[in-house]
XYZ file of C-alpha atoms in Angstrom:
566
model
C 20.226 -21.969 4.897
C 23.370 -24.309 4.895
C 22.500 -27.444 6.877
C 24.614 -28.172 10.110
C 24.089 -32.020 11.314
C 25.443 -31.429 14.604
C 22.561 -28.683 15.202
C 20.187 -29.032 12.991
C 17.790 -30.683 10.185
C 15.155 -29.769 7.754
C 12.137 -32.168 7.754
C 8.787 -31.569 6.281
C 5.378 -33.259 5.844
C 6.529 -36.388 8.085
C 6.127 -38.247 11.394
C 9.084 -38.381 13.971
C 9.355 -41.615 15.778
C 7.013 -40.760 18.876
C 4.347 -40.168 16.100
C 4.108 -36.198 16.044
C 4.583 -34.539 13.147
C 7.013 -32.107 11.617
C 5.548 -29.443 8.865
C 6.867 -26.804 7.351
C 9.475 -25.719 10.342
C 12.841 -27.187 12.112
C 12.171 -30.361 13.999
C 12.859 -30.169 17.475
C 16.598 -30.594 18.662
C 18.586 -30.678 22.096
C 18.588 -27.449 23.734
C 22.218 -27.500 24.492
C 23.163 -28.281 20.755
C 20.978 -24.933 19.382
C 22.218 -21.481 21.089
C 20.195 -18.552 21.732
C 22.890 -16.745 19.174
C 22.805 -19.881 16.691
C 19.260 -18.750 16.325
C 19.571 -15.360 16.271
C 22.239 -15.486 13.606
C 20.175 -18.622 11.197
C 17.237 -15.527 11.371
C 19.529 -12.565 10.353
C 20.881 -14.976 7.337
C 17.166 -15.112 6.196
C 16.264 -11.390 6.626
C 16.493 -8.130 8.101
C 13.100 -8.082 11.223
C 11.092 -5.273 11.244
C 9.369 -7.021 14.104
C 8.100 -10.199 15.432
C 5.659 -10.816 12.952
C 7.394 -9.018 10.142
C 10.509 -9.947 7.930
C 11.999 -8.463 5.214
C 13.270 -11.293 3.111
C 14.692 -9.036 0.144
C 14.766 -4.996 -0.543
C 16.703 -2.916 -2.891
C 19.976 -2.107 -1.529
C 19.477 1.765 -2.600
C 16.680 3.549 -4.004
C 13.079 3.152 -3.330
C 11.307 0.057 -4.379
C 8.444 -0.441 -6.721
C 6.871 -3.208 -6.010
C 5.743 -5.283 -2.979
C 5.491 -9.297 -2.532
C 3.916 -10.565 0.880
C 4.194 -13.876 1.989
C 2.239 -15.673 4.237
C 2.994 -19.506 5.870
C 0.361 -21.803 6.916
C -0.607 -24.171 9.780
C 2.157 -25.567 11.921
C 2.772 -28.098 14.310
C 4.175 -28.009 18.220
C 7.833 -29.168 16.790
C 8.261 -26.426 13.983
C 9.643 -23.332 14.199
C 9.976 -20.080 11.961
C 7.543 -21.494 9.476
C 7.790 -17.543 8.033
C 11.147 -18.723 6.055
C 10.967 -22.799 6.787
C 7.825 -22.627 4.796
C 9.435 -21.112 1.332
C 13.162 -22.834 1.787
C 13.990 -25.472 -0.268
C 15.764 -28.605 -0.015
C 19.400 -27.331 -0.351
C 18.631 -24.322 1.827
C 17.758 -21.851 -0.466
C 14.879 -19.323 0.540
C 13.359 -18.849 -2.970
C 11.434 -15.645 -2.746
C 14.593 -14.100 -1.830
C 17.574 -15.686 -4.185
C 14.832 -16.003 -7.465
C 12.144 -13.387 -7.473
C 15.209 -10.972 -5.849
C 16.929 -11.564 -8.810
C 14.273 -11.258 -11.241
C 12.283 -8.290 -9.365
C 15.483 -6.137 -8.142
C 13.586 -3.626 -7.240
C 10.650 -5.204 -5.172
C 10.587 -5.254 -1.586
C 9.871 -9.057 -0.259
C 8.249 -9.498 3.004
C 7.128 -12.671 4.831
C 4.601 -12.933 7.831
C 5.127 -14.675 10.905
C 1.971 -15.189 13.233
C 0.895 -18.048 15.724
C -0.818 -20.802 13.800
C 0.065 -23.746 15.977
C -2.681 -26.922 15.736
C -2.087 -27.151 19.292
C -3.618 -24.487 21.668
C -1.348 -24.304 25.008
C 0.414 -21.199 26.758
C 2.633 -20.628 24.621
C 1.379 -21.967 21.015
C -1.929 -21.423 19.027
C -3.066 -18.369 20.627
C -4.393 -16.386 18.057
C -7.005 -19.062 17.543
C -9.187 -17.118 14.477
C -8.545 -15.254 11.546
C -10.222 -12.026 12.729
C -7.786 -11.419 15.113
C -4.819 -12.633 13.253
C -5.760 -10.394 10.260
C -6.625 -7.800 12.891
C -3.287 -7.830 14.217
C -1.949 -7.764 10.853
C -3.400 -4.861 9.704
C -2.227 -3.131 12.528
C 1.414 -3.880 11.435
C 1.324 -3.341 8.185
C 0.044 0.383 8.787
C 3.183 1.078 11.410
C 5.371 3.486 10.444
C 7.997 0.935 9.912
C 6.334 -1.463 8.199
C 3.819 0.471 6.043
C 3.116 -2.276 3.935
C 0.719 -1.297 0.567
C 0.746 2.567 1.238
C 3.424 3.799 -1.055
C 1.531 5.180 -3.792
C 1.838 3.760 -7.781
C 3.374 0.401 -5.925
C 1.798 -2.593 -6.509
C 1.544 -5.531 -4.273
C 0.770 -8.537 -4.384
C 0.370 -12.065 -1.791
C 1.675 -15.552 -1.677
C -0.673 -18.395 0.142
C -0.123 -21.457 1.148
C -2.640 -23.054 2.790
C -4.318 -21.360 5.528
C -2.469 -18.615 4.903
C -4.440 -18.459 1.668
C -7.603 -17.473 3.714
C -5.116 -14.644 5.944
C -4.942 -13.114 2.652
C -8.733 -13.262 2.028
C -9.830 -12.230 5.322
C -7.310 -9.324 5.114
C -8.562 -7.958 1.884
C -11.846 -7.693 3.630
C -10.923 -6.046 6.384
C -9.268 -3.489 4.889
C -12.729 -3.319 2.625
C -14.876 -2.592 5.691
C -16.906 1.138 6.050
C -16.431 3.195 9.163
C -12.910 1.483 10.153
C -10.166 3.533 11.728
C -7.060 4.239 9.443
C -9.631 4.553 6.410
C -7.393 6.245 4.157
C -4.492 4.335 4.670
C -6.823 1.280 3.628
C -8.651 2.757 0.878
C -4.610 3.367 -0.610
C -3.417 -0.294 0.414
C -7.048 -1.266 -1.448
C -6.000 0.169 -4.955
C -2.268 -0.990 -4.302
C -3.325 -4.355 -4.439
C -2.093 -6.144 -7.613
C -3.044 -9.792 -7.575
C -2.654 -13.194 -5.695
C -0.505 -16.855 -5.192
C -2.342 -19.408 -3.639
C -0.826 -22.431 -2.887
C -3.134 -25.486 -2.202
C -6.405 -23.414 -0.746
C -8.960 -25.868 1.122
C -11.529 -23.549 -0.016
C -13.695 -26.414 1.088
C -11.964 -28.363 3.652
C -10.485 -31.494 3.812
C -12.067 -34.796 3.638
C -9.070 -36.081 6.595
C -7.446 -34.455 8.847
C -3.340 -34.325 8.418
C -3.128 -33.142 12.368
C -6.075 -35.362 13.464
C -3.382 -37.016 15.681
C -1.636 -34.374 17.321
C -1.521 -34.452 21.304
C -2.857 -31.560 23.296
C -5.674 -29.464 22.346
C -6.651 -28.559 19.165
C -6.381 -25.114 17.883
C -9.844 -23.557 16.822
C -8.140 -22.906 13.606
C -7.932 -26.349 12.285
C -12.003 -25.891 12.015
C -11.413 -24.422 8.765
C -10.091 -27.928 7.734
C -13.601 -29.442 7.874
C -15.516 -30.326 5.029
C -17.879 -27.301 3.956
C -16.975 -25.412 6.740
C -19.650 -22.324 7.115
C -17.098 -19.937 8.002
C -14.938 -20.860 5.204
C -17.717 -20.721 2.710
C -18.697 -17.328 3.957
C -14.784 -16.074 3.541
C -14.757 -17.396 -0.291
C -18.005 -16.172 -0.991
C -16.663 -12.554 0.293
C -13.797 -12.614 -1.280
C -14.923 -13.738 -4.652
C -17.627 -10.601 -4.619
C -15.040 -8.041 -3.408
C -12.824 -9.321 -6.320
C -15.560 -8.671 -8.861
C -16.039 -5.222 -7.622
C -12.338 -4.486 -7.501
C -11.864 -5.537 -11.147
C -14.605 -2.959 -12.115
C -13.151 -0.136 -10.150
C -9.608 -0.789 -11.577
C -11.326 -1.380 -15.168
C -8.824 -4.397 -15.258
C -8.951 -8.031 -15.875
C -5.444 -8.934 -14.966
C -5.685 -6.809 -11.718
C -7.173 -8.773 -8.237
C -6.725 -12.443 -9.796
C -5.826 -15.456 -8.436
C -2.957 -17.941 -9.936
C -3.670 -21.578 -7.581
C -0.982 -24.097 -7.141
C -1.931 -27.399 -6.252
C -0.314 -30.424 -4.450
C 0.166 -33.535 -6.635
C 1.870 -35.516 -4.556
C 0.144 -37.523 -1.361
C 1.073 -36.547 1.958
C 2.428 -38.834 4.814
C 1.041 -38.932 8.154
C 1.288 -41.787 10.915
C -0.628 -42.714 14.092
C 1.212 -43.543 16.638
C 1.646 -47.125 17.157
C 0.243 -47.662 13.509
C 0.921 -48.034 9.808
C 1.758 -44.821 7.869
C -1.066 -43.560 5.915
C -0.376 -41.402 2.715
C -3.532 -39.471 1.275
C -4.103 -36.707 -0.817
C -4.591 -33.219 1.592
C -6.020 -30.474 -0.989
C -7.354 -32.080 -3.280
C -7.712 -29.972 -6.734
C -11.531 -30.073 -6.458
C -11.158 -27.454 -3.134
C -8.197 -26.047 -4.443
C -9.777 -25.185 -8.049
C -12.296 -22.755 -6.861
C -12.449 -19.342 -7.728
C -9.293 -18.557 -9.593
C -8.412 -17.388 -13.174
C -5.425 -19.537 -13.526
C -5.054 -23.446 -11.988
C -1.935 -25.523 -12.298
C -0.686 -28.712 -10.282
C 2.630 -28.032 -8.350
C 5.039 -30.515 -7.770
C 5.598 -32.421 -3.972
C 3.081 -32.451 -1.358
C 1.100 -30.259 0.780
C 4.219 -29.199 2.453
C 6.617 -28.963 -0.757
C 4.312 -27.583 -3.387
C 5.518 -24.166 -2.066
C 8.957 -24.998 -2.341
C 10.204 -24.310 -5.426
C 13.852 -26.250 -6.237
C 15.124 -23.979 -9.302
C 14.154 -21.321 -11.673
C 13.825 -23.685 -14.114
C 10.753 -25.439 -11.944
C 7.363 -24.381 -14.366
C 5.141 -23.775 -12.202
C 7.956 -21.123 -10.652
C 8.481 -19.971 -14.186
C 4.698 -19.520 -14.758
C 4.060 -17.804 -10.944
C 6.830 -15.339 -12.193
C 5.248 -14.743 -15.477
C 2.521 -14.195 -13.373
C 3.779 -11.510 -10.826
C 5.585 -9.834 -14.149
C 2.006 -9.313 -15.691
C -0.167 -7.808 -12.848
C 3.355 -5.672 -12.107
C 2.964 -4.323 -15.353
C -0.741 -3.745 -15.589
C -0.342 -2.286 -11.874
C 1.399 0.204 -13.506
C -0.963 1.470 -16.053
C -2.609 4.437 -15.497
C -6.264 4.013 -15.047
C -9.508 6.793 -13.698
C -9.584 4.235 -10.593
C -6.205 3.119 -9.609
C -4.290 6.637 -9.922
C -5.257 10.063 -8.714
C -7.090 11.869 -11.247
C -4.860 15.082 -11.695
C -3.968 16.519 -14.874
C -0.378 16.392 -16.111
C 0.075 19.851 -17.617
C 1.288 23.354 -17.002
C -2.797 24.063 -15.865
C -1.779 21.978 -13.064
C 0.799 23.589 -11.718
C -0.428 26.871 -12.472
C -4.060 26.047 -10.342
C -1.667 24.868 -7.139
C 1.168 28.134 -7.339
C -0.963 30.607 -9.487
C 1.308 33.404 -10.919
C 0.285 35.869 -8.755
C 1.081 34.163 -5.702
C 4.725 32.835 -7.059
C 5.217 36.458 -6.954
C 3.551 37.461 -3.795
C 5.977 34.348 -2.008
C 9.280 36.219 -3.871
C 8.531 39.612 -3.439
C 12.597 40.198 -3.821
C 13.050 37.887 -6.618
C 15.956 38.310 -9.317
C 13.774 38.847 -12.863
C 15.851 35.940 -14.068
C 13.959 33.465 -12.375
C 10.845 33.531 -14.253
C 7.451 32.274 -13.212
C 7.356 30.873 -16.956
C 10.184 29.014 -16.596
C 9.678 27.515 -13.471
C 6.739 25.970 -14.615
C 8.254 25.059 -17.702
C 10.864 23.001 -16.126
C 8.062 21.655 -14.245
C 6.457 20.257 -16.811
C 9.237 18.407 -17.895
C 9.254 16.179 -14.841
C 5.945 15.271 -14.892
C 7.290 11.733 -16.158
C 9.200 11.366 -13.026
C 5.555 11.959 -11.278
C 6.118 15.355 -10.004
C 3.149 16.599 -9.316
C 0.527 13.779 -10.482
C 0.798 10.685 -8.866
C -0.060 11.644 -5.243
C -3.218 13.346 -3.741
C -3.516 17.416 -3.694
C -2.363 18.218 -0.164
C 0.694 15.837 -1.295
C 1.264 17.858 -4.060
C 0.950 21.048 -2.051
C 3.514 19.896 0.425
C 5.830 18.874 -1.862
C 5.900 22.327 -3.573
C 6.161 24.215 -0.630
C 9.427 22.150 0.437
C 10.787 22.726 -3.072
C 10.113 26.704 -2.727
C 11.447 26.437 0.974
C 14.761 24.672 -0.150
C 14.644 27.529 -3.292
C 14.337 30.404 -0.807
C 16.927 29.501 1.748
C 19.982 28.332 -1.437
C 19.200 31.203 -2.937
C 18.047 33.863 -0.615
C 14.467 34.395 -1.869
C 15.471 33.314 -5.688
C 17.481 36.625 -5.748
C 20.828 35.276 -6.448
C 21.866 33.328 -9.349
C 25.060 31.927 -8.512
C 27.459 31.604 -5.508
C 29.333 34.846 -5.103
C 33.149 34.197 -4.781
C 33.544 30.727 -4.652
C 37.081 29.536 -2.903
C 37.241 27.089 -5.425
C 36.048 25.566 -8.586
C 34.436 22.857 -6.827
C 36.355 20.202 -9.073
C 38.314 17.568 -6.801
C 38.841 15.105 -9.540
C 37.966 14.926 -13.552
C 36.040 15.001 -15.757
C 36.363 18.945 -15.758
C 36.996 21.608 -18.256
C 39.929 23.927 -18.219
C 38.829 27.440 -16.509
C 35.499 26.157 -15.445
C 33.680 26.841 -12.383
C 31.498 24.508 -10.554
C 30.508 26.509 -7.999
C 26.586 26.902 -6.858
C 24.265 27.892 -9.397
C 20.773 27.901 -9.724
C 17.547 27.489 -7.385
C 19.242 24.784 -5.250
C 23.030 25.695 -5.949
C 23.758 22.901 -7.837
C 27.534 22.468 -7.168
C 30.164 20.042 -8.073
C 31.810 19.160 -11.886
C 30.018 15.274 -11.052
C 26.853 16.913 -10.588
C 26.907 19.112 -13.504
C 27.859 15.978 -15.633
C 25.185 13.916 -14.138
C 22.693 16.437 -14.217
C 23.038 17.656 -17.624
C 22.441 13.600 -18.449
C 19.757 14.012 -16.809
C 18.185 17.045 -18.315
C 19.172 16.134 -22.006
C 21.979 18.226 -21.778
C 25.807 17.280 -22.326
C 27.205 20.309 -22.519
C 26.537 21.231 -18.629
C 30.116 19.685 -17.903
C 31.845 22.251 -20.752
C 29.528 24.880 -20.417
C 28.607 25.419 -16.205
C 27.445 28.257 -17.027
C 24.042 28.294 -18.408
C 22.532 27.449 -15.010
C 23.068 31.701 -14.730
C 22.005 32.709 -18.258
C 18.965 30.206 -18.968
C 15.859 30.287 -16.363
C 14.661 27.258 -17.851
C 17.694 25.310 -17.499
C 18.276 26.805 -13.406
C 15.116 25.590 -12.781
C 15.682 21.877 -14.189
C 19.012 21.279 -12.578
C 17.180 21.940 -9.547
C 14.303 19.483 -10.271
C 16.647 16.992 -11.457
C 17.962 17.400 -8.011
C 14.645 16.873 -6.422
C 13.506 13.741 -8.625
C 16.707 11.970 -8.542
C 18.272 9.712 -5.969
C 21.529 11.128 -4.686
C 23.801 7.801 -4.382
C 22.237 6.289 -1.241
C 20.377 9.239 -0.902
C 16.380 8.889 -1.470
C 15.024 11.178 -3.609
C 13.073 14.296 -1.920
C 10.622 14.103 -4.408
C 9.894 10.595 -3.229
C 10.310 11.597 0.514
C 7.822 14.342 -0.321
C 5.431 11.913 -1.974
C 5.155 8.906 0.133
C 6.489 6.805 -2.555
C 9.841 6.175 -0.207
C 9.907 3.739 2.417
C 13.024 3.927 5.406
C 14.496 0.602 5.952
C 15.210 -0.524 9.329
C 18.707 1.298 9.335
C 16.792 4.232 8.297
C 14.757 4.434 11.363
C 17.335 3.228 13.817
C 18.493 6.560 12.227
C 15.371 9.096 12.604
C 15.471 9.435 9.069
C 11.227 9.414 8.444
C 9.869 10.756 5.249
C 8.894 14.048 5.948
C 10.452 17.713 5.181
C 12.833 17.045 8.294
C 14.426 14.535 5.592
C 14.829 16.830 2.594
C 17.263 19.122 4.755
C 19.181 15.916 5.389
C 19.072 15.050 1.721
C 20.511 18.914 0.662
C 23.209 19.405 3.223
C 23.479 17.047 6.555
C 25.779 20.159 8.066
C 22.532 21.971 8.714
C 20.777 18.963 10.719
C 24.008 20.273 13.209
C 24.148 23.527 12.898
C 20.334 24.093 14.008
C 19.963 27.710 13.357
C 20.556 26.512 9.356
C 18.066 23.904 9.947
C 15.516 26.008 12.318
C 15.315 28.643 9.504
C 14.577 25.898 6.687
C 11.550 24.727 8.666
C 10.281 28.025 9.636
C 10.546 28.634 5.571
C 8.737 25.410 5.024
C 5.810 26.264 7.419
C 5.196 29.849 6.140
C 4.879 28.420 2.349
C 2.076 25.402 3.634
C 0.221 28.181 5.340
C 0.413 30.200 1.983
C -0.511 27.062 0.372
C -3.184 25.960 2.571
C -1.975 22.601 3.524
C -1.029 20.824 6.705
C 3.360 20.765 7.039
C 2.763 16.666 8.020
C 5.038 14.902 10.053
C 8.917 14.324 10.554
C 9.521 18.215 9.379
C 12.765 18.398 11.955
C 15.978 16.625 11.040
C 17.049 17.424 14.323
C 17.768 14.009 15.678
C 18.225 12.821 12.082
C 21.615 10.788 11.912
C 23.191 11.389 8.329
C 23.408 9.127 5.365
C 26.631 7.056 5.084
């Protein structure tokens, strides 16, 4: 955030003149110096709201992500405000999670929490006065449709603390632990999505004085947690260090669930009214230390420690290091942490059995072999086609594919666009007397297609040689999986809207555009979202091959209000 004298300043961690104190948040300024729009704009410079408790500090600007980072603030006082981004900006303005871990994690998706932690409990501040309700309420969001936080599957994510949001974190992982809970399979994904944890100066054991001791009005239940050996506290840690242990077994990992802590190492200011400042040390490493894999000492006080100046800082450095390692054993497969499905032609062949390929295309042009089809199948099982998602996923996804594969090419019984008006070349590269009309499963069309495509597939000469995708089965059926796996330049993939593992940004669902089936048509060709009877018969298609399938269509499976991608 640039600084502006005239309407604002950036204090932390000290006392203003009439003794209150400013943490982690704007102090306080004239109300006719600081706009309803200055605000609004300072907020939009930070991040994109998905609500009021919700920010999106930093998200791939195409493509799904692969990764999630949470942040979460800690107490504030009566004269701070957005302590969501106040808390990690540094001294020259720069919101760190966003500008460094952006840069080094391009394709994570950075969020920060906002939620009422005010010391001071009045009508409009410290309302949410105990962490079973804040963590309640955060659930909740994160399980919205436009948040949904820790439920793309194969995505790890992981949670920065400082302070009390330290034990937000804890008392989060526990509630999404708990037995006959609503939304149970939504938690039971967010569970094994879970990569690891920051914690910035915990008070696992309270504080032996009180940094907000001096605060007028009354105190906020919340500041409890501050006292020495507090019995709530003790039971959180206690919780939290057990459902660790367990999830370390069940994810047969020892880098997965742990706990980097950042301490303070500088005292902390804080002055009574009328008195002396007094400097102490707030978190001292003794509370901070506990339960962890990895402690290091941070540099600044309580309310700087999070507030990393450069890339260069080491303790930055090492919680980067940090994030990179549980990223990349997130990613490993293991019994526990993926779906247990078996990445081979079996696979296929148990979902769409031979037989029933047949029954589906009754009509079918012999080219397009069942052999083939799983063939090319196979071939994408990299990509995660068909093994990283649960069975009715997988069912779904196949029936869309075979829905899209019946309406391009009329029940698979045409191989090719008959009498193109063009050759679907508007501009090089393209070969002289080439075609690049529709061919294939999904009439793959277009001379940039075919070259990307045949990239794609391990085949160069697509762009010189169009047409194979009518004389090789195999080949028809791979340019129309490398359609389905690949992102089509701000398009998501539909393999990915299929699967869960895309996530709409707020544009997205200003938009309509939900992941569901409704999306795919959207994907292929917009025109038909218009032209309804195109889209009406793509559905229908869709619905007949779940029933044949035995799954549920899911949501979204319209594009009818869908607006299209820009």
């Amino acid at each position: 955030m640039v600084q502006n004298s005239g309407y604002m300043n950036v204090i932390t961690g000290v006392r203003s003149s009439d003794g209150s104190l400013k943490t982690d948040g704007l102090n306080e300024v004239p109300e006719e110096k600081v706009s309803d729009a200055l605000a609004t704009e300072t907020a939009s410079m930070f991040a994109n709201r998905i609500n009021d408790e919700l920010f999106v500090l930093y998200e791939p600007s195409y493509g799904p992500y692969d990764m999630e980072i949470i942040f979460v603030h800690d107490l504030y006082t009566q004269g701070s405000r957005d302590a969501w981004r106040t808390t990690w900006t540094n001294d020259d303005g720069t919101c760190w999670p966003r500008e460094f871990l952006g840069k080094k994690f391009p394709r994570a998706r950075i969020l920060s929490v906002s939620y009422d932690a005010c010391v001071i409990t009045n009508s409009t501040q410290g309302r949410m006065n105990s962490l079973f309700i804040i963590t309640e309420n955060l659930m909740v969001n994160f399980f919205l449709p436009r948040s949904k936080v820790g439920l793309t599957s194969n995505c790890p994510v992981l949670f920065v603390g400082h302070g009390l949001g330290c034990f937000v974190i804890k008392n989060l992982m526990l509630k999404a632990s708990e037995q006959f809970a609503e939304n149970e399979e939504k938690r039971r994904k967010f569970l094994e999505n879970v990569g690891g944890f920051v914690f910035y100066s915990p008070f696992n054991s309270g504080v032996k004085w009180d940094l907000y001791a001096n605060e007028s009005g009354q105190s906020n239940t919340l500041t409890d947690c501050l006292r020495p050996h507090s019995a709530e506290l003790s039971r959180l840690n206690e919780a939290f260090a057990s459902l660790r242990r367990r999830m370390k077994e069940r994810r047969k990992s020892r880098f997965l669930w742990t706990v980097l802590t950042i301490c303070e190492s500088h005292q902390t200011s804080s002055r009574k009214p009328g008195s002396l400042q007094r400097s102490g040390t707030f978190v001292t490493e003794g509370t901070a230390r506990f339960d962890c894999e990895l402690f290091r000492y941070g540099v600044g006080d309580h309310f700087n420690v999070c507030k990393h100046q450069s890339t260069a800082n080491v303790n930055y450095q090492c919680m980067e290091d940090w994030l990179d390692s549980i990223l990349t054993n997130s990613r490993k497969p293991s019994r526990n942490s993926m779906p247990n499905f078996d990445p081979t032609a079996e696979n296929f062949k148990a979902i769409l059995p031979r037989k029933l390929f047949l029954k589906l295309f009754p009509k079918k042009n012999p080219f397009y072999e069942y052999a083939a089809f799983i063939e090319a199948a196979v071939t994408f099982v990299p990509q995660g086609f068909g093994v990283d998602v649960s069975e009715d996923d997988q069912k779904r996804e196949i029936a869309a594919l075979l829905a899209h594969f019946d309406h391009e090419s009329c029940g698979l019984r045409h191989k090719e666009q008959c009498c193109p008006p063009s050759t679907h070349c508007p501009e090089g590269p393209c070969h002289p007397c080439k075609s690049y009309h529709g061919r294939g499963p999904l009439q793959l069309c277009g001379n940039h297609n075919y070259k990307l495509c045949g990239e794609g597939i391990g085949d160069d000469s697509l762009l010189s040689f169009p047409e194979k995708l009518s004389q090789d089965p195999v080949i028809a059926f791979k340019s129309a999986l490398w359609f389905w796996c690949t992102p089509q330049w701000n398009k998501p993939s539909c393999h990915s809207v299929m699967t869960g593992k895309w996530t709409p940004t707020s544009t997205d669902v200003e938009a309509s555009r939900l992941p569901g089936f409704g999306l795919t048509i959207n994907i292929i060709n917009r025109i038909d979202c218009v032209e309804r009877d195109s889209a009406h018969a793509r559905v229908e298609k869709y619905k007949f091959f779940c029933e044949r399938l035995a799954v549920h269509p899911g949501e979204n499976i319209d594009c009818r209000y869908q607006k299209p991608f820009l």
